[in-house]
mmCIF file of C-alpha atoms in Angstrom:
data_model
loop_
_atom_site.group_PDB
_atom_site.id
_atom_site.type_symbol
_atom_site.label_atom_id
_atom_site.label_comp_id
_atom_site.label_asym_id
_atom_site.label_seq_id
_atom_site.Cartn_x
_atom_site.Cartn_y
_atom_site.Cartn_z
ATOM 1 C CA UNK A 1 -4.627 -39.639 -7.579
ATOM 2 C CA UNK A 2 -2.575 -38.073 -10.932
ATOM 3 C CA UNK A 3 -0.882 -34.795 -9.616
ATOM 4 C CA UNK A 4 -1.584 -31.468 -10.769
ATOM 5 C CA UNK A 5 1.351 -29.746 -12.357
ATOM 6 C CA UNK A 6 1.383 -26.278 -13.683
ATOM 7 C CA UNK A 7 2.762 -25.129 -17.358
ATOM 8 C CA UNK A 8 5.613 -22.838 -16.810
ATOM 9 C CA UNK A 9 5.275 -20.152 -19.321
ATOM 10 C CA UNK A 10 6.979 -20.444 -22.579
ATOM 11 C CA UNK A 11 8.163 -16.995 -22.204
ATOM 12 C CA UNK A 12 7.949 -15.671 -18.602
ATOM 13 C CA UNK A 13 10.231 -12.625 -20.032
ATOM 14 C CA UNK A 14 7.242 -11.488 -22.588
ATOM 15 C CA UNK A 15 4.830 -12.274 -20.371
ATOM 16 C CA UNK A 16 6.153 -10.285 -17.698
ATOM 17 C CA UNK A 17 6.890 -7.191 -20.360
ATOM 18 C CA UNK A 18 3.246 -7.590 -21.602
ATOM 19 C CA UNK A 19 1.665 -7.042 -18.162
ATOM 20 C CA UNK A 20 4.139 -3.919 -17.287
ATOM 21 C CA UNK A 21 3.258 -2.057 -20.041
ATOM 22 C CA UNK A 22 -0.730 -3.187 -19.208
ATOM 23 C CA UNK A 23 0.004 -1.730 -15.825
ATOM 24 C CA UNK A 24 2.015 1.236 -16.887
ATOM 25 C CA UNK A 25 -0.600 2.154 -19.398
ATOM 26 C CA UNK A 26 -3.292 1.963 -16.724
ATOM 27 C CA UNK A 27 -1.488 4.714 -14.827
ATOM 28 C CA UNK A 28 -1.069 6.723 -17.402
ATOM 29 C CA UNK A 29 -4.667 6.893 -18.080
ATOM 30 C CA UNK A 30 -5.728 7.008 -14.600
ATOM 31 C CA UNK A 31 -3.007 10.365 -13.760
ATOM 32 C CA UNK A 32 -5.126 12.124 -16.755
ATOM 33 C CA UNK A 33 -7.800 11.909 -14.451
ATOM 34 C CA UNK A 34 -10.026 8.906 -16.058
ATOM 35 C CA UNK A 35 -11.747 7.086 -13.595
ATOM 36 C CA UNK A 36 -11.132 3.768 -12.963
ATOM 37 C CA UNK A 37 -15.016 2.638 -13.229
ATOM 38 C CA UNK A 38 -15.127 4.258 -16.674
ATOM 39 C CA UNK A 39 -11.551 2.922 -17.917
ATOM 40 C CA UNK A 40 -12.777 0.192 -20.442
ATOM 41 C CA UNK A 41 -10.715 -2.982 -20.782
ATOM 42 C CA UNK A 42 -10.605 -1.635 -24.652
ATOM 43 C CA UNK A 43 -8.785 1.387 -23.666
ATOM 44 C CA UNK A 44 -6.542 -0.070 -21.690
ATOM 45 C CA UNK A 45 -5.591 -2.599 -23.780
ATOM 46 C CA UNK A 46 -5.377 0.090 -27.007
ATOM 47 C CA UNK A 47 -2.927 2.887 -24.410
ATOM 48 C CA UNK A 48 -0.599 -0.201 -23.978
ATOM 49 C CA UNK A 49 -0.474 -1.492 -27.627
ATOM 50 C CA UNK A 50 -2.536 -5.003 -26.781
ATOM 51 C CA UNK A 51 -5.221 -6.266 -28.238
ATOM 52 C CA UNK A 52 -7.886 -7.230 -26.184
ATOM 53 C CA UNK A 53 -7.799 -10.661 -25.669
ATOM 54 C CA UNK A 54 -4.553 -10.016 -24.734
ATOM 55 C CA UNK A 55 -5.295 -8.599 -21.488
ATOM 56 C CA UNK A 56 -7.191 -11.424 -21.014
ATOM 57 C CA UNK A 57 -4.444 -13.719 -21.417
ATOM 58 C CA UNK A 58 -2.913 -11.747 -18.212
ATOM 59 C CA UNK A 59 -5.534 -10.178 -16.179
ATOM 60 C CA UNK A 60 -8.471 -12.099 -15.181
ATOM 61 C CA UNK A 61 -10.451 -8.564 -15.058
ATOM 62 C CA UNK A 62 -9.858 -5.025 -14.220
ATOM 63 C CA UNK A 63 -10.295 -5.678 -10.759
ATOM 64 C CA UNK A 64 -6.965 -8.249 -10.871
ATOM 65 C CA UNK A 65 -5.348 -5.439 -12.932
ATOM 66 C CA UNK A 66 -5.746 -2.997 -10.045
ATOM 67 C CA UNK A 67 -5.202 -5.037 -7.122
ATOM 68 C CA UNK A 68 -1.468 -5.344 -8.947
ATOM 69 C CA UNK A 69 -1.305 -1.669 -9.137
ATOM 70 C CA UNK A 70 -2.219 -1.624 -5.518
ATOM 71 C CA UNK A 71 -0.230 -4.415 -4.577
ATOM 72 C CA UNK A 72 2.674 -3.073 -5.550
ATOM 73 C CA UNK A 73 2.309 0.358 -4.292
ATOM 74 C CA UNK A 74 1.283 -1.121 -0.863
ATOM 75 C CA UNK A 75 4.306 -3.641 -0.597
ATOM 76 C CA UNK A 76 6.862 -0.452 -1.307
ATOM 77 C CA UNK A 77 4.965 1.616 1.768
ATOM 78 C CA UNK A 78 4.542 -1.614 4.067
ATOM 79 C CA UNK A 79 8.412 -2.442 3.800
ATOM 80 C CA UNK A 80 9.646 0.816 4.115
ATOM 81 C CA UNK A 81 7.929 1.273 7.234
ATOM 82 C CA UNK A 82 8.487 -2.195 8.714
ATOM 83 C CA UNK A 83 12.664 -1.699 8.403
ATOM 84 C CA UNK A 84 11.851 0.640 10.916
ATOM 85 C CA UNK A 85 12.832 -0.804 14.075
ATOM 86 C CA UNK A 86 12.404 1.007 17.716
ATOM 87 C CA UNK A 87 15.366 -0.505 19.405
ATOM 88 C CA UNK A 88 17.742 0.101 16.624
ATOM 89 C CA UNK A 89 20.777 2.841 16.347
ATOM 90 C CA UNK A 90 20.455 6.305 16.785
ATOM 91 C CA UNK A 91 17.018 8.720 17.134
ATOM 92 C CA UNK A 92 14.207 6.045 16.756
ATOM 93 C CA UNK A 93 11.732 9.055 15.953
ATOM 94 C CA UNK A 94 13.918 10.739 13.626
ATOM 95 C CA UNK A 95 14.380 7.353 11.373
ATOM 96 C CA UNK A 96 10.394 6.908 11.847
ATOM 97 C CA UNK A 97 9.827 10.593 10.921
ATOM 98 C CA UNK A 98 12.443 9.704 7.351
ATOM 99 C CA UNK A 99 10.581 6.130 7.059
ATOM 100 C CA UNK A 100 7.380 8.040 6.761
ATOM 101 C CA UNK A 101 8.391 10.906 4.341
ATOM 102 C CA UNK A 102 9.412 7.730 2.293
ATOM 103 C CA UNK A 103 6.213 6.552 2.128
ATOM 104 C CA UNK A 104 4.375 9.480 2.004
ATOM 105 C CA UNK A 105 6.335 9.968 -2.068
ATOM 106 C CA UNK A 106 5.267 6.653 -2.626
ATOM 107 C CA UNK A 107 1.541 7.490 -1.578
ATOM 108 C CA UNK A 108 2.276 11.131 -3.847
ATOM 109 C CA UNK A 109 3.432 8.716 -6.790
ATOM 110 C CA UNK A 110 0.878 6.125 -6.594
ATOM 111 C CA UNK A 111 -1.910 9.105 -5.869
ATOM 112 C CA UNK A 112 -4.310 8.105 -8.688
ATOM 113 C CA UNK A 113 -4.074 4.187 -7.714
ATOM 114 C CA UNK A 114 -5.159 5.131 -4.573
ATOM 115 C CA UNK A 115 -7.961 7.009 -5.381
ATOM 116 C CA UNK A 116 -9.018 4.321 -7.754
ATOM 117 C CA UNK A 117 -9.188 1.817 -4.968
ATOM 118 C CA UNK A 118 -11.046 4.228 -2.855
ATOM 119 C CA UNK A 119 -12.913 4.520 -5.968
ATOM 120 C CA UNK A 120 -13.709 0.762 -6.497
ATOM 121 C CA UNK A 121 -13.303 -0.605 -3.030
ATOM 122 C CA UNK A 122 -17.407 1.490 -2.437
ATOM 123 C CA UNK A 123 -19.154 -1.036 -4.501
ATOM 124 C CA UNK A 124 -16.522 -3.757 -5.140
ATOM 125 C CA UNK A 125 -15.708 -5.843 -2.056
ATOM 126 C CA UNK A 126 -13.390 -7.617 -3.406
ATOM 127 C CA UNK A 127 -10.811 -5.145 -3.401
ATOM 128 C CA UNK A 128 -12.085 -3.900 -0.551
ATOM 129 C CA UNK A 129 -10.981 -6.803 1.224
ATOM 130 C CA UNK A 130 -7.556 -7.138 -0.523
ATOM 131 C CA UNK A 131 -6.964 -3.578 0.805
ATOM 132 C CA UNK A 132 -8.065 -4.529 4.202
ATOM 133 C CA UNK A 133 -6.324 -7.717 3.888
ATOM 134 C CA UNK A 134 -3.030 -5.506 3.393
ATOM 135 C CA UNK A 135 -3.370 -3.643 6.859
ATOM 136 C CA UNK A 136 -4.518 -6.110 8.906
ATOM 137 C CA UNK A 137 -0.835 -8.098 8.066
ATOM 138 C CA UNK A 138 0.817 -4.597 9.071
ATOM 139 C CA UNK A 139 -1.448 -4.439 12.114
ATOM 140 C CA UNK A 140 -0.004 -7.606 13.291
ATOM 141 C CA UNK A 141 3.840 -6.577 12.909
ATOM 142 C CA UNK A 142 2.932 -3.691 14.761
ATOM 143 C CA UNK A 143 1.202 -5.525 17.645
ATOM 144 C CA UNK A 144 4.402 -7.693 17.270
ATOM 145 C CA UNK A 145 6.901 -4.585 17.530
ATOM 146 C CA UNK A 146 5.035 -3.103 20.163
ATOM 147 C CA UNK A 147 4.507 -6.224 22.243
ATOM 148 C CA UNK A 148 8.323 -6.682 22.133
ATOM 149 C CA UNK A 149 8.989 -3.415 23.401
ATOM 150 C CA UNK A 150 6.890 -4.190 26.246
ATOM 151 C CA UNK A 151 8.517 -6.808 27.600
ATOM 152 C CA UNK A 152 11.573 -4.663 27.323
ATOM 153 C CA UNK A 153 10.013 -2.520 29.705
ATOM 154 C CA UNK A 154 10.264 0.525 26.846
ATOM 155 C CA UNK A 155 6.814 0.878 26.160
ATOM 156 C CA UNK A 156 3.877 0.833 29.149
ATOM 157 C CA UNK A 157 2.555 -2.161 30.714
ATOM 158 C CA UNK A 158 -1.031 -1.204 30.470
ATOM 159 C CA UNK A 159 -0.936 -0.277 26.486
ATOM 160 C CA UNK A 160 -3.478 -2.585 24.621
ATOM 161 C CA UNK A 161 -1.387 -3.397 21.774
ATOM 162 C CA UNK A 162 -4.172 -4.813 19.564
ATOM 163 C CA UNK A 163 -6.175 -1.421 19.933
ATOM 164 C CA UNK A 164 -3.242 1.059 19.715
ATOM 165 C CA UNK A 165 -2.367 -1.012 16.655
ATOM 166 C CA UNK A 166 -5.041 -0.928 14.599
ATOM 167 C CA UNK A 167 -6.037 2.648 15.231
ATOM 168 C CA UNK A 168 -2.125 4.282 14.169
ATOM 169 C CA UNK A 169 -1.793 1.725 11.396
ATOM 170 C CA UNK A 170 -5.637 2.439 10.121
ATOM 171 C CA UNK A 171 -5.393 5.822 10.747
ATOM 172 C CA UNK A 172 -2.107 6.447 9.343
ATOM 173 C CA UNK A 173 -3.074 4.546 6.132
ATOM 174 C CA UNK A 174 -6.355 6.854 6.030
ATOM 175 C CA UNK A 175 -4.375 10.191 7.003
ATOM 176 C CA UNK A 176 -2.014 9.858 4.358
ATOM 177 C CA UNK A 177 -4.215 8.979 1.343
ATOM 178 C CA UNK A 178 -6.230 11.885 2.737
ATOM 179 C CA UNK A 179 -2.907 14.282 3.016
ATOM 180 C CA UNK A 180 -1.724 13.511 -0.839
ATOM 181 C CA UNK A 181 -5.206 13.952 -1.976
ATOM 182 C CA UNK A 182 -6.104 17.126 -0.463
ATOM 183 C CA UNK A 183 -2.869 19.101 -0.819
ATOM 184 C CA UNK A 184 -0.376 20.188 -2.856
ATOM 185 C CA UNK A 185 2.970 18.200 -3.374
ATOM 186 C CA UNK A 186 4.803 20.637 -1.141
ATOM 187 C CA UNK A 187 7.500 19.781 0.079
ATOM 188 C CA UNK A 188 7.165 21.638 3.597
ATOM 189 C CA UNK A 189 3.853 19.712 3.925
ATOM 190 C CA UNK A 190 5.314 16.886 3.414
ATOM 191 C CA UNK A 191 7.774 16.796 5.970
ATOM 192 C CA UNK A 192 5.195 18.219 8.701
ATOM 193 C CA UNK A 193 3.033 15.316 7.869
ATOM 194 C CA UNK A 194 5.504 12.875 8.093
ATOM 195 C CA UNK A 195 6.801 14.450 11.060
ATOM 196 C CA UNK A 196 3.326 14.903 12.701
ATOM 197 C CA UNK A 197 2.698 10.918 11.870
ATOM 198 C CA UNK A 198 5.875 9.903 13.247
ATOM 199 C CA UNK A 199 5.331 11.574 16.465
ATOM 200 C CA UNK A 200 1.861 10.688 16.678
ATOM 201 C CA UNK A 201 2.988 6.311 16.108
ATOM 202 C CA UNK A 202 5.581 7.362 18.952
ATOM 203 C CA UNK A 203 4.287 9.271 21.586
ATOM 204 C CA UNK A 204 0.525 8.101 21.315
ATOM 205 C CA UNK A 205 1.806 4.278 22.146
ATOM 206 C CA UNK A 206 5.709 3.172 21.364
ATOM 207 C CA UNK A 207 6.725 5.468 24.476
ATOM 208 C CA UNK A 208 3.164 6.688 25.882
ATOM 209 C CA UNK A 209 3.651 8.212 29.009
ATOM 210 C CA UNK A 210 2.888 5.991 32.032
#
């Protein structure tokens, strides 16, 4: 049976140059408040100095194009909050309340990527399912983390992991895209959200009351 080998590309550096400025160009045009469904391939392609075919050559589709945007936006947030770790030194709430503040700027930075995907992910399931593919690896670490802090007698006996996972990991993910879409990049707000969050993650299952 012949192997199947693939080309390297003659030049990964241009290649990789090419798609940033695709990528950057589609956030341009997405913060001036295009939407995502009406953001031809042609305009893309024309913001970041491309022809079409072009885009092509690096993108399969738009959809591709913003699963990368949303890739790398959710891969910043994910790892920031999974350094976190509840048995490490000093307040573990205070470095979950910073952890969260961090990813609440990234959410604030990458605000029209998310509302593209929110956008898209209504009709296109696709993305819908990369999105949901996303959490549900962050729903496991958490079950993970919390399941370790169980048998360390830190967190109750009769928490259901699974559940409490998936509702402050879903809900968080749904609070904040709500929080940087419906208010103001306030500072103050900001910090009661991600202080509010924290607590919530904390309290409502890492160190429930028994």
């Amino acid at each position: 049976m012949p192997s199947i080998t693939r080309r390297r590309p003659r030049n990964p550096d241009g290649r990789a140059a090419v798609e940033a400025r695709v990528l950057a160009a589609t956030e341009r045009l997405l913060k001036e408040g295009i939407r995502f469904t009406d953001l031809g391939v042609q305009r893309i392609a024309a913001e970041a100095g491309v022809a079409r075919s072009t885009f092509y050559t690096h993108f399969r589709d738009k959809t591709e194009l913003l699963m990368r945007l949303a890739g790398t936006m959710r891969e910043s947030s994910f790892d920031r909050t999974g350094e976190w770790d509840p048995g490490g030194p000093g307040d573990p709430l205070t470095r979950l309340t910073e952890a969260f503040a961090d990813v609440i700027r990234i959410y604030r930075t990458y605000a029209p990527v998310l509302a593209a995907v929110s956008e898209v992910a209504a009709y296109d399931e696709a993305v819908r399912e990369y999105w949901a593919a996303g959490l549900e690896q962050f729903v496991a670490r958490t079950v993970d983390a919390l399941r370790i802090e169980q048998q360390a007698g830190r967190t109750p006996a009769d928490l259901d992991v699974t559940t409490a996972s998936r509702l402050i990991v879903v809900g968080g993910d749904r609070f904040l895209a709500d929080h940087v879409s419906t208010t103001s990049a306030d500072p103050e707000t900001d910090a009661a959200a991600a202080r509010e969050l924290a607590a919530t993650w904390w309290y409502g299952a890492y160190r429930r009351p028994a």
